[in-house]
XYZ file of C-alpha atoms in Angstrom:
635
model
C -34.928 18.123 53.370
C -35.724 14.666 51.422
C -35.818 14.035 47.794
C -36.516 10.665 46.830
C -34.260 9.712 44.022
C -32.852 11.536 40.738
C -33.343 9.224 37.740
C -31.982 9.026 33.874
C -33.095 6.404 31.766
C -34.021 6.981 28.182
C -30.862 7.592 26.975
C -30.918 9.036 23.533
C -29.071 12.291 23.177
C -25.705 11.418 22.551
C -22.356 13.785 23.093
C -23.750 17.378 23.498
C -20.198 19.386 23.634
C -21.441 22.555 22.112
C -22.770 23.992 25.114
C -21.858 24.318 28.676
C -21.701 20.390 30.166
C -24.329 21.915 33.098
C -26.730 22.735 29.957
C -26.532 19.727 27.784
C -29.684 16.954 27.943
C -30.431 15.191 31.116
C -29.278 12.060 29.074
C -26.269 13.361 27.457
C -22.666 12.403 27.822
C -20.589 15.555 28.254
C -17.253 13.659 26.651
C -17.332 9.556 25.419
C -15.634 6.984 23.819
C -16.680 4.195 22.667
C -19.587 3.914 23.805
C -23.213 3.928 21.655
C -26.754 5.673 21.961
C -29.444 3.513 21.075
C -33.011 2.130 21.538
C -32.747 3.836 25.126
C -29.744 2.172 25.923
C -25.991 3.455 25.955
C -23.863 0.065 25.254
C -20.037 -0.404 25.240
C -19.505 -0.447 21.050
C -18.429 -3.730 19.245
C -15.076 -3.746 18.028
C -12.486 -4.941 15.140
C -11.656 -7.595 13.320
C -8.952 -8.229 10.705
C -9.725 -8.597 7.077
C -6.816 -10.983 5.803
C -3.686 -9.997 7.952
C -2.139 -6.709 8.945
C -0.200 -4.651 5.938
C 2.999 -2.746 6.102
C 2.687 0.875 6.375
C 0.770 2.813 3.766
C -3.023 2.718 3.738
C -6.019 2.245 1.893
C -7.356 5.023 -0.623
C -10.256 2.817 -2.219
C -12.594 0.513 -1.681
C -15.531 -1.161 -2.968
C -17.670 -4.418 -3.175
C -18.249 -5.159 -6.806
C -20.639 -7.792 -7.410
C -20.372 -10.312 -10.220
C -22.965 -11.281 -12.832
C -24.580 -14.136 -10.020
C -24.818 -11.409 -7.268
C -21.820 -12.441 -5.056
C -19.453 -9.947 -4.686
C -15.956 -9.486 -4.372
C -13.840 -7.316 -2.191
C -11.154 -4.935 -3.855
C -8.785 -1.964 -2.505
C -6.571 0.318 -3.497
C -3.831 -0.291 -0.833
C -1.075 2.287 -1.479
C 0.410 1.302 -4.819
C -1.403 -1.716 -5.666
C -5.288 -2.876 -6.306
C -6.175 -5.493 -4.575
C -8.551 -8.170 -4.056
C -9.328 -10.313 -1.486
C -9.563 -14.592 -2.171
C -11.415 -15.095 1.208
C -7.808 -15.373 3.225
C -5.221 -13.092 1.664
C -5.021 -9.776 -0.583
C -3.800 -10.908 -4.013
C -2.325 -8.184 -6.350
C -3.636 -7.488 -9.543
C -2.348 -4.074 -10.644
C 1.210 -2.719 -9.250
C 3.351 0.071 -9.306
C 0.638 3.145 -8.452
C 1.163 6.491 -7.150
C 1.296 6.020 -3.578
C -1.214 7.189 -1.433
C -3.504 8.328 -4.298
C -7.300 7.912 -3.933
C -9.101 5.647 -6.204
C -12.340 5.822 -7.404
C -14.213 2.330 -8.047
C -17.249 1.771 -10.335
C -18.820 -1.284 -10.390
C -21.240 -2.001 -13.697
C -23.187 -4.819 -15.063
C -24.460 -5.056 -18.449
C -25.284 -7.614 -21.101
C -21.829 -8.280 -21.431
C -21.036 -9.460 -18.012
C -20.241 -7.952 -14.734
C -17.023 -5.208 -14.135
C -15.488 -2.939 -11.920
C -13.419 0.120 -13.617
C -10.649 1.450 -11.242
C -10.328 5.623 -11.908
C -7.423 7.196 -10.546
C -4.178 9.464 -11.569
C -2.436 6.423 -12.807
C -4.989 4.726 -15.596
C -8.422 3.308 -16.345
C -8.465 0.128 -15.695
C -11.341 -2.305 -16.506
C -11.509 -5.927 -14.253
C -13.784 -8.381 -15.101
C -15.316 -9.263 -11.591
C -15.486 -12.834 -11.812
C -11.586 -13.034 -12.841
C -10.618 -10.346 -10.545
C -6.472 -11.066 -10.411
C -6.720 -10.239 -14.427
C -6.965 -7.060 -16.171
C -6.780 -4.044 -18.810
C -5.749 -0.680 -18.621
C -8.638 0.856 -20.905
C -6.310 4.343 -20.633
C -6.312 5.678 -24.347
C -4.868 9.276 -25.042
C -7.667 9.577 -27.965
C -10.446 8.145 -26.234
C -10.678 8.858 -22.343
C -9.069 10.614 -19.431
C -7.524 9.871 -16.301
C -9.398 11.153 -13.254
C -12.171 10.174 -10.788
C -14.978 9.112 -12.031
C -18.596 6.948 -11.258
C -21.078 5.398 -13.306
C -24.657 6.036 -14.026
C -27.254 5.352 -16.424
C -24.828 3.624 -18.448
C -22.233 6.392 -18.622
C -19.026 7.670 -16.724
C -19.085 10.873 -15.196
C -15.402 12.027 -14.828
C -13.468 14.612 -12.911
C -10.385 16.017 -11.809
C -8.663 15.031 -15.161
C -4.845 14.519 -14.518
C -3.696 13.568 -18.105
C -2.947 16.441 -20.612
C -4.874 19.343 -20.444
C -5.159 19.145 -16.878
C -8.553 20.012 -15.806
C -9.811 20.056 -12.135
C -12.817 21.876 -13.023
C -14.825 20.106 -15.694
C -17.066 16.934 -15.892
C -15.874 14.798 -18.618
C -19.051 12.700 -20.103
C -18.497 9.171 -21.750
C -20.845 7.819 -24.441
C -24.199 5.762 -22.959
C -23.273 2.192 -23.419
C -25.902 0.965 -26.239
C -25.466 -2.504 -24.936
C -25.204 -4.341 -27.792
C -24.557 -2.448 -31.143
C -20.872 -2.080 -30.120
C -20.346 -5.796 -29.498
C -18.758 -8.415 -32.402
C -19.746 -11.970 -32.402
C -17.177 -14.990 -33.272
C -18.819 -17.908 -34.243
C -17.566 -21.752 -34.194
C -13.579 -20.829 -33.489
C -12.219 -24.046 -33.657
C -10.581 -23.880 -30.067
C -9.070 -28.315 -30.867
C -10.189 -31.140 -32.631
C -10.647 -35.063 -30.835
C -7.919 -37.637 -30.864
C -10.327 -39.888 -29.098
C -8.252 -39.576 -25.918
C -7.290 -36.167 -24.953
C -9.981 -35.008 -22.610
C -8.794 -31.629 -21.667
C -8.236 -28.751 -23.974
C -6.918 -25.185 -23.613
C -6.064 -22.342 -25.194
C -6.763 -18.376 -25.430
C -9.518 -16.854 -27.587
C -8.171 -15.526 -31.010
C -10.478 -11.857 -30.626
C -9.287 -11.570 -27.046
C -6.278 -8.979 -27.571
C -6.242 -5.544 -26.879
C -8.231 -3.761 -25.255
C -11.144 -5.761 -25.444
C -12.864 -8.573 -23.182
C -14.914 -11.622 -24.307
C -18.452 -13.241 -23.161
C -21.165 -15.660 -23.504
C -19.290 -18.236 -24.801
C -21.178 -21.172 -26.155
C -19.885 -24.484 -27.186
C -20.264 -26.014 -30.465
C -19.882 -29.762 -31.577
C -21.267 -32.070 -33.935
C -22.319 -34.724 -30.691
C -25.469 -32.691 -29.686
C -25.411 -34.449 -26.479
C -22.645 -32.539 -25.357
C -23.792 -28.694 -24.533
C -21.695 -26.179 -22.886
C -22.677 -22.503 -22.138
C -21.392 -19.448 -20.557
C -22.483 -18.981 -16.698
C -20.979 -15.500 -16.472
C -19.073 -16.157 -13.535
C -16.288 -17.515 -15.343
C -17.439 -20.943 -15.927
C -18.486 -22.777 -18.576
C -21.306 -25.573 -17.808
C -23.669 -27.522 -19.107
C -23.777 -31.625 -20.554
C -20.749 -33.905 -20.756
C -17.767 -30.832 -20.303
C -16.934 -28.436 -18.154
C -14.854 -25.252 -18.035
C -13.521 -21.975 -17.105
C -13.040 -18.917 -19.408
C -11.364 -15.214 -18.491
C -13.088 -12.874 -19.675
C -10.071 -10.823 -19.949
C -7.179 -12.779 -21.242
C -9.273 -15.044 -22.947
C -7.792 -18.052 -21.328
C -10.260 -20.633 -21.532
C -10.104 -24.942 -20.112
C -12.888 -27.754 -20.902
C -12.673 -30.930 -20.259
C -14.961 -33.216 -21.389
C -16.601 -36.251 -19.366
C -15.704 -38.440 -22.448
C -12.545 -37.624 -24.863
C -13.744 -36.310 -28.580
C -13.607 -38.485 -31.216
C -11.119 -38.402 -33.644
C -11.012 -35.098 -35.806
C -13.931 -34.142 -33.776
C -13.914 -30.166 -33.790
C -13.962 -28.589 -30.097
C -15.636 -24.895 -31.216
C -16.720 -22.178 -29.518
C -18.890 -18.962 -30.373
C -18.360 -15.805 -28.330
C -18.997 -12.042 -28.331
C -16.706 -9.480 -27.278
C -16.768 -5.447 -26.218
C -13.983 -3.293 -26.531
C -15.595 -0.148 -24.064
C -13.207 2.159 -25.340
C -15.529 1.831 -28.691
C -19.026 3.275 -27.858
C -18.890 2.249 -24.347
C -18.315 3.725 -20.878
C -14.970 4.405 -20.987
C -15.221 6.244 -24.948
C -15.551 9.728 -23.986
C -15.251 11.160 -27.918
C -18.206 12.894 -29.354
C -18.809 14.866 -33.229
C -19.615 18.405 -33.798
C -21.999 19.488 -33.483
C -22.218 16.721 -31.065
C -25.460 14.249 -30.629
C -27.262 12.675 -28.277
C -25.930 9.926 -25.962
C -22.542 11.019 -26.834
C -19.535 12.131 -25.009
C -19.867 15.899 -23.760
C -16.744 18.564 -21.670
C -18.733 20.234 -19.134
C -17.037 23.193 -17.437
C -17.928 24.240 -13.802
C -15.375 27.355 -13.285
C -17.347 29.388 -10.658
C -14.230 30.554 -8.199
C -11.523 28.582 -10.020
C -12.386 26.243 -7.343
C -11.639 22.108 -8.429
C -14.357 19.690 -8.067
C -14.248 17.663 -4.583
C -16.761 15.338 -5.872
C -19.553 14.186 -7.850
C -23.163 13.600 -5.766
C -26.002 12.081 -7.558
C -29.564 12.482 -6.123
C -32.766 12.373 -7.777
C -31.806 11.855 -11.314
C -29.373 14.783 -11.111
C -25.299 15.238 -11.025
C -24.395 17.714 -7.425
C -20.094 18.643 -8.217
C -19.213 19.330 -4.632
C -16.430 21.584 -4.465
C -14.722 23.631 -1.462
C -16.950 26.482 -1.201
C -20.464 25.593 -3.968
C -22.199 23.428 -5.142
C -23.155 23.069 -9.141
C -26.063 21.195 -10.371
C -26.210 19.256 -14.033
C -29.731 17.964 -15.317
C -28.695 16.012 -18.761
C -32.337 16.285 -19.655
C -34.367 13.298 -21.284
C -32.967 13.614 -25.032
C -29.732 14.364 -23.527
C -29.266 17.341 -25.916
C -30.054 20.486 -24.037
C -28.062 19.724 -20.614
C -29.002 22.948 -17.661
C -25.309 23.352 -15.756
C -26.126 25.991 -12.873
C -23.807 27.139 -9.737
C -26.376 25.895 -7.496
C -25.758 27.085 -3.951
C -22.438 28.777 -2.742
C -20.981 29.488 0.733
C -21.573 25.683 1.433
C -18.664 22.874 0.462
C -16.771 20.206 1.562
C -13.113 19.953 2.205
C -12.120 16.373 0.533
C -13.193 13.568 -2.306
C -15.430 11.651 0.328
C -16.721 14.054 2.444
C -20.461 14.017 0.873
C -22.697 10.987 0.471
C -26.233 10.657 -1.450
C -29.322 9.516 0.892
C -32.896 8.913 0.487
C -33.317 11.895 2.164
C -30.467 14.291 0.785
C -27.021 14.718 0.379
C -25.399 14.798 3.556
C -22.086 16.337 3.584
C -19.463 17.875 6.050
C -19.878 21.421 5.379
C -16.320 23.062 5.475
C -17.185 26.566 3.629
C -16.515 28.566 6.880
C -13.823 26.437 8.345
C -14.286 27.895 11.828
C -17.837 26.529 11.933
C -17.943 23.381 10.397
C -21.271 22.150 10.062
C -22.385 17.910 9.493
C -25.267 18.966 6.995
C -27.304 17.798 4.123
C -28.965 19.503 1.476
C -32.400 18.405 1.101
C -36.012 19.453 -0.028
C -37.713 22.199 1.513
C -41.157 21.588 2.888
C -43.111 24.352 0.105
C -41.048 24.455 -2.571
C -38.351 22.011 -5.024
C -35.349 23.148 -3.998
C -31.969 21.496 -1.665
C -31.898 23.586 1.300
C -28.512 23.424 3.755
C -29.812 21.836 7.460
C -27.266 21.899 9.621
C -28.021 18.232 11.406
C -26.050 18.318 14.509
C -26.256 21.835 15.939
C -24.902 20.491 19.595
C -21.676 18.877 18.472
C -18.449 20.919 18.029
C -17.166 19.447 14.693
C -14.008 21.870 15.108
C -12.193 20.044 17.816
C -11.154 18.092 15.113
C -9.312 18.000 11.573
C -11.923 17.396 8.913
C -9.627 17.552 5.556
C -9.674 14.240 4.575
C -12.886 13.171 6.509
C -14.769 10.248 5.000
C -18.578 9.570 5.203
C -20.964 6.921 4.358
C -24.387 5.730 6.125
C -24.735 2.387 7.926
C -28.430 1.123 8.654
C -29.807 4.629 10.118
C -26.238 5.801 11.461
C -24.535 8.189 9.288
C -21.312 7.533 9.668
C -17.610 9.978 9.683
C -14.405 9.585 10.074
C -11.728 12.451 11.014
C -8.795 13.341 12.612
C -7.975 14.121 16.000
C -5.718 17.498 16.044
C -1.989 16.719 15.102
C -2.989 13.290 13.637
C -1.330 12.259 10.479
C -4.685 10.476 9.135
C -8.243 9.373 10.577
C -8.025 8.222 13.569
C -11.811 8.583 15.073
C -15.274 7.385 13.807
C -18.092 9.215 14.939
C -21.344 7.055 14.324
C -25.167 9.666 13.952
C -28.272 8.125 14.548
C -30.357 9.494 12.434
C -33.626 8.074 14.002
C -32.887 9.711 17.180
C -32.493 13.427 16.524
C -29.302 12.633 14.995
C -26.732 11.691 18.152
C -23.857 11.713 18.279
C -21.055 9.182 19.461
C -17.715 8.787 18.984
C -15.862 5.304 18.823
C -12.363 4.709 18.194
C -11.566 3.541 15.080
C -9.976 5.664 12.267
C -10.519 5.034 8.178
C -9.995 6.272 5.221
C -12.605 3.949 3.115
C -15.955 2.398 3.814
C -17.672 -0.026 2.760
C -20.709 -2.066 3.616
C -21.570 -6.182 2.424
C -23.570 -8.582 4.248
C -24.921 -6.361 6.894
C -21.261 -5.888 8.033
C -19.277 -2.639 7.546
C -15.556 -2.584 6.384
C -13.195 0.591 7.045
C -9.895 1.297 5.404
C -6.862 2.225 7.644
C -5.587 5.853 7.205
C -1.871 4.373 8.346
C -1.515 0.934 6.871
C -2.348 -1.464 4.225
C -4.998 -3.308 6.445
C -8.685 -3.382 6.186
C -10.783 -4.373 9.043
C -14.605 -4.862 10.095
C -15.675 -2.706 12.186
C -18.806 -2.823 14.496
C -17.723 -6.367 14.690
C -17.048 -8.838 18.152
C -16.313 -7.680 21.642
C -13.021 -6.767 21.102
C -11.018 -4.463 19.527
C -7.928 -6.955 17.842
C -8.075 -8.884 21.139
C -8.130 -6.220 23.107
C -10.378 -3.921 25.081
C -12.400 -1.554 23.281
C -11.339 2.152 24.165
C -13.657 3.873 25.966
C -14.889 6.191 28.703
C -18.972 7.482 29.123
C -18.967 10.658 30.999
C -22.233 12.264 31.661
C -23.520 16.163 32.444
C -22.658 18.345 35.414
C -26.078 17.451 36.750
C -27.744 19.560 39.650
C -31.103 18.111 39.783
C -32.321 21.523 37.991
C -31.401 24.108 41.513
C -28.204 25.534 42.799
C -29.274 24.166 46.168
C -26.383 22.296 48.165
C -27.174 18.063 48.353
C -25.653 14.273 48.379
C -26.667 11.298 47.969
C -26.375 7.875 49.872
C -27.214 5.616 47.207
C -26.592 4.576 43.404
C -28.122 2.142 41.271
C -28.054 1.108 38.166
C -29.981 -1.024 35.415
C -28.973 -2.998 32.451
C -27.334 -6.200 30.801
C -24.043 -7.453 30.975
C -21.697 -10.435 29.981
C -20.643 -12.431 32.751
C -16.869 -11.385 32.257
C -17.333 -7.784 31.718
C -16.649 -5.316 34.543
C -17.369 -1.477 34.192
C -15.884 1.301 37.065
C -17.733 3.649 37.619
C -16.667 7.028 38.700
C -18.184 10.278 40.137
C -16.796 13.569 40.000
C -18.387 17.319 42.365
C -17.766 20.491 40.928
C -15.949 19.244 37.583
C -13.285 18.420 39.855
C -11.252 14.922 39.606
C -12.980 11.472 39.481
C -13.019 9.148 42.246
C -13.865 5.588 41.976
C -17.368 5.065 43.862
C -17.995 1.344 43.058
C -17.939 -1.472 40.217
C -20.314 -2.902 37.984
C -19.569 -7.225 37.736
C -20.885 -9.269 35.351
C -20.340 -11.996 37.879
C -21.846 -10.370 41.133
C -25.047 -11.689 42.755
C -27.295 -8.854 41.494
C -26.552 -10.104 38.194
C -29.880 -12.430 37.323
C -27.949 -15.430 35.645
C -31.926 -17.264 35.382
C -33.163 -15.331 32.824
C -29.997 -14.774 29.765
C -31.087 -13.271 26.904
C -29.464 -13.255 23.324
C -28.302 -10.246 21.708
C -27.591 -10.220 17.611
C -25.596 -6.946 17.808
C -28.791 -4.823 18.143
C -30.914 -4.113 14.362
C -29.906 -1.023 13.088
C -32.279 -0.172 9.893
C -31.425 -3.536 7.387
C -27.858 -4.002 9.510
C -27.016 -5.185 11.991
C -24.631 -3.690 14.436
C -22.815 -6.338 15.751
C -21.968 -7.741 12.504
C -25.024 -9.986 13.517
C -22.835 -11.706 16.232
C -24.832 -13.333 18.810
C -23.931 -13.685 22.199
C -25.419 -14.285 25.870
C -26.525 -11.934 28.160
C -27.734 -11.390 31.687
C -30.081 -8.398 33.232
C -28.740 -7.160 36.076
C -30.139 -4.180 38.661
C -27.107 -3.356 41.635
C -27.277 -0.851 44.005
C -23.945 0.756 46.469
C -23.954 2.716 49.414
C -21.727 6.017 48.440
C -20.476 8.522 50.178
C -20.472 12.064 49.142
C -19.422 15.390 50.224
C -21.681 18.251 50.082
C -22.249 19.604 46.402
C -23.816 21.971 43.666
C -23.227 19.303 40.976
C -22.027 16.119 40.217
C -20.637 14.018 36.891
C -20.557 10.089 36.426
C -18.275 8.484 34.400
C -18.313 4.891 33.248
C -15.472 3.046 31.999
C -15.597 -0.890 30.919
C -12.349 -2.954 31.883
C -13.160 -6.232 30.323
C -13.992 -7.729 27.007
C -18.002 -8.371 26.436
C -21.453 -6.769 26.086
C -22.505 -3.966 28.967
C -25.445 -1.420 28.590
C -27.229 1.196 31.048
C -30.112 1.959 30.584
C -30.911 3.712 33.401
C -28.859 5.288 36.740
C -30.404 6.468 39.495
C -29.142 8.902 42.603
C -31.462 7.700 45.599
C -32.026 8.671 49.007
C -31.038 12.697 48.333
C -30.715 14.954 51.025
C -30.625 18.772 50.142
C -29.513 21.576 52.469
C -29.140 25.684 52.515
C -28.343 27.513 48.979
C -24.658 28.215 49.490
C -22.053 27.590 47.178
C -19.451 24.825 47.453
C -16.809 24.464 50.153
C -13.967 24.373 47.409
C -15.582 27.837 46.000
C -15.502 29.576 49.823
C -12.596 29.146 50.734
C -11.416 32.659 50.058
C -12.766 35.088 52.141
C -12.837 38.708 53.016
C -11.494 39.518 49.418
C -10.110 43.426 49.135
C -11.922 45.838 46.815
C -8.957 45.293 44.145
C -9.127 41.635 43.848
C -5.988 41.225 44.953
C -6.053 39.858 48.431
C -8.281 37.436 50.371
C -8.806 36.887 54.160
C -8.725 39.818 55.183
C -8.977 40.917 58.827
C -10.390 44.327 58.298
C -13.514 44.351 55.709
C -12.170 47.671 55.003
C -8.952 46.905 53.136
């Protein structure tokens, strides 16, 4: 008998590994790497790309983009025992001589008095002023905060896992809402130098600028009215006839002036300054009885278990911890706080293993570590509360080691990193498209941090002190990207014996990319059966189209890199032997853009329901078991 062709196109499903690889969706690849699900397409993934230069060994345990007071924003790390920030070609130090590999936590926040970035971890509290990011202060004070991690929100810290004294790795340490002005000082007209009617350029430091405290909105004063100068925020001083530069945090300011002062001119400046320790975000004290907007100890104790991390969603604090969940409401008067074990037999096994959406919190669900679960906790359709969904019911999350897994979302991916068994850190990304049932692939690239800015997405390495963009160029470092597509055990829905004369296949490629492509009967070895060239004539060189990396949500895969591509539909004569099921595998050799978006087996002849050749050739089998081939069918 005839049958036309078998076709797959559509391809949306991702890696189904749950089930049996005969079972899994039509579309589905059975194993992959490197390879991504999307708009109907599977396409070999973009790669890596250095950020600075590669670091000795160590690795990254923070990361953030904190913006300053104009927007822009500026990349810091915590790379093994120093925070970092990057000048747009190195990694500059600003604070040596940390624990190595401890985790940071980092918490950007603007306010009237400029733009900052607080640094929590086992070490300090350390407060940078974003738009003089190699200065800072270590805000640490035994009789005013903690050491811990902590975020900010609503104009207070939320700490946890307090390492100083009383250690405490089951409470939520509250800091005092930042009034925003009432606990700032003003200095008016400091006489900063006085005119000699030549000197041009004056510096100095800012008398209020000691301790722990940081200056702003400076403002120039003189008795020439033409000349003007004001604070820009960004560490700059601008305005008529001088310019400047002030830190916010040592107080180190520069103006010159177009023309020099006159003689006993006075240069003067007016400034405020905040000392947070003092009614800010990092002063954690509080009376008794204590009042509103003060600080507050919280204790969580259900199981003795320590607090993983701290989730907020919908106005409300989620502590995440190994096996439940708590919930804290602070209520509007911030008097009568509800803390409630909110759901148990659910958890996650490290710090950034849970991540607040606009749907839910999504989190790697660890409580039964035999099952591990990718699920988030979000409203039920009749009622107010966070149920557990378990998101991606077809992927076995066990194969791998989840302790220190790390996710985030990018566009409408959720994104994780893990470890393969026996690795020493994260080694594998696994990128869920949440627009398309929630797929699954897996690419690979291992971190220990994200972080997103500018539509491109930044990951931490587990090993070293480096920090790359990811999703980004053809390449991975200059090399190939990784990766292998292998498909189901596909039998064209019968048990019935077939083969096929003919394969084709439909997509876009770059004109130096070439793809093998491999079959395999029976789940027994691959063979090579033919190869995909960007450079063949069944590529269609007249009509190139231009690919940005593919829109994913408000990013852009691809790191928005464009590039030039060229449809292409081939077709091979194959050989096959007789079988019950066969399994394609793809794998790209080159550097450049390839997708599929459909195969096809054609011209499929089908013959008697018997089993395989490689599964008859034992025979005559004795009643035990034992022997085969067998003479007499009574033995």
């Amino acid at each position: 008998m005839a049958m036309k062709e078998f076709k797959t196109s559509g391809f949306s499903s991702g890696v189904q590994n749950k089930i049996p690889t005969e079972k899994i969706a039509q579309d589905a690849a059975s194993t992959s790497l490197g390879w991504i699900t999307e708009d109907g397409n599977i396409f070999l993934s973009y790669g890596r790309q250095l950020v600075g230069s590669d670091g000795p060994q160590g690795g990254i345990f923070g990361e953030i983009f904190a913006p300053k007071k104009d927007g822009t924003r500026v990349h810091f790390r915590k790379a093994n025992t120093k925070i970092q920030y990057f000048n747009g070609t190195t990694w500059v130090d600003v604070i040596t001589g940390l624990t190595a590999g401890s985790n940071y936590t980092f918490a950007p926040y603007i306010s009237l008095a400029g733009a900052y970035v607080y640094c929590f971890g086992p070490d300090g509290l350390y407060k940078i002023a974003t738009a003089n990011p190699g200065s800072y202060k270590d805000m640490f004070d035994e009789a005013k905060n903690y050491k811990g991690f902590a975020i900010i929100n609503q104009q207070r810290t939320i700490l946890w896992n307090r390492s100083n004294g009383n250690v405490d790795k089951m409470g939520l340490y509250l800091s005092k809402i930042d009034p925003q002005g009432t606990n700032y000082s003003t200095v008016t007209n400091e006489v900063v130098g006085t005119g000699d009617g030549t000197t041009k350029t004056f510096t100095g430091t800012l008398a209020q600028a000691t301790g722990k405290r940081f200056v702003f909105g400076c403002t120039l004063s003189m008795s020439d009215a033409s000349i003007t100068g004001n604070d820009s925020y960004v560490g700059t001083i601008t305005g008529t006839g001088v310019t400047g530069t002030i830190n916010y945090a040592t107080g180190a300011y520069s103006l010159t002036f177009t023309t020099a002062p006159a003689n006993a001119v006075s240069v003067r400046l007016s400034y405020q300054y905040e000392d947070s320790n003092t009614g800010g975000v990092t002063d954690f004290t509080f009376s008794s009885p204590r009042q509103a907007a003060e600080g507050d100890i919280i204790s969580q104790e259900y199981l003795g278990e320590p607090i993983q991390n701290v989730i907020v969603f919908e106005g409300k604090y989620y502590s995440m911890k190994k096996t439940s969940v708590y919930e804290l409401d602070l209520t509007n008067n911030d008097t009568n706080a509800t803390n409630l074990v909110y759901r148990v037999d659910i958890g996650i096994p490290s710090m950034r293993s849970a991540i607040s959406t606009g749907k839910g919190i999504v989190y790697m669900d660890t409580a039964n570590p035999s099952k591990p679960m990718l699920s988030i906790l979000q409203r039920n359709q009749i009622g107010n509360a966070l149920e557990p969904v378990n998101l991606t019911p077809l992927f076995r999350w066990e194969d791998y080691d989840l302790d220190d897994c790390v996710l985030d979302t990018y566009g409408e991916n959720i994104i994780v990193s893990a470890k393969t068994r026996g690795s020493d850190g994260n080694d594998i990304m696994f990128l869920i498209n949440t627009q398309q049932k929630y797929s699954v692939d897996i690419l690979p690239y291992g971190a220990n941090t994200f972080v997103k800015e500018g539509g491109s997405l930044y990951a931490g390495d587990s090993f070293s002190d480096t920090v790359y963009e990811v999703l980004s160029g053809y390449d991975d470092l200059g090399q190939v990207v990784p990766n292998q597509w292998t498909g189901k055990d596909e039998g064209y829905g019968d048990d019935i014996l077939k083969h096929f004369r003919y394969f084709k296949a439909k997509g876009f490629i770059d004109p130096g990319q070439v793809v093998e492509i491999y079959v395999s009967y029976e789940n027994g070895d691959f063979q090579l059966i033919g190869t995909l060239r960007g450079d063949a004539s069944y590529v269609d060189i007249n009509d190139p189209q231009v690919i940005g990396g593919g829109e994913v949500g408000n990013e852009t895969l691809g790191g928005g890199n464009q590039t030039t591509v060229y449809p292409y539909y081939m077709q091979f004569r194959v050989r096959t032997p007789k079988f019950r099921t066969r399994k394609f595998k793809y794998v790209a050799t080159g550097i450049g853009y390839v997708s599929i978006e459909s195969q096809t087996d054609f011209d499929i002849l089908t013959f008697d329901q018997r089993m395989p050749r490689r599964f008859r050739q034992k025979q005559h089998v004795s009643l035990d078991g034992t022997q085969t081939d067998q003479n007499n069918f009574a033995n």
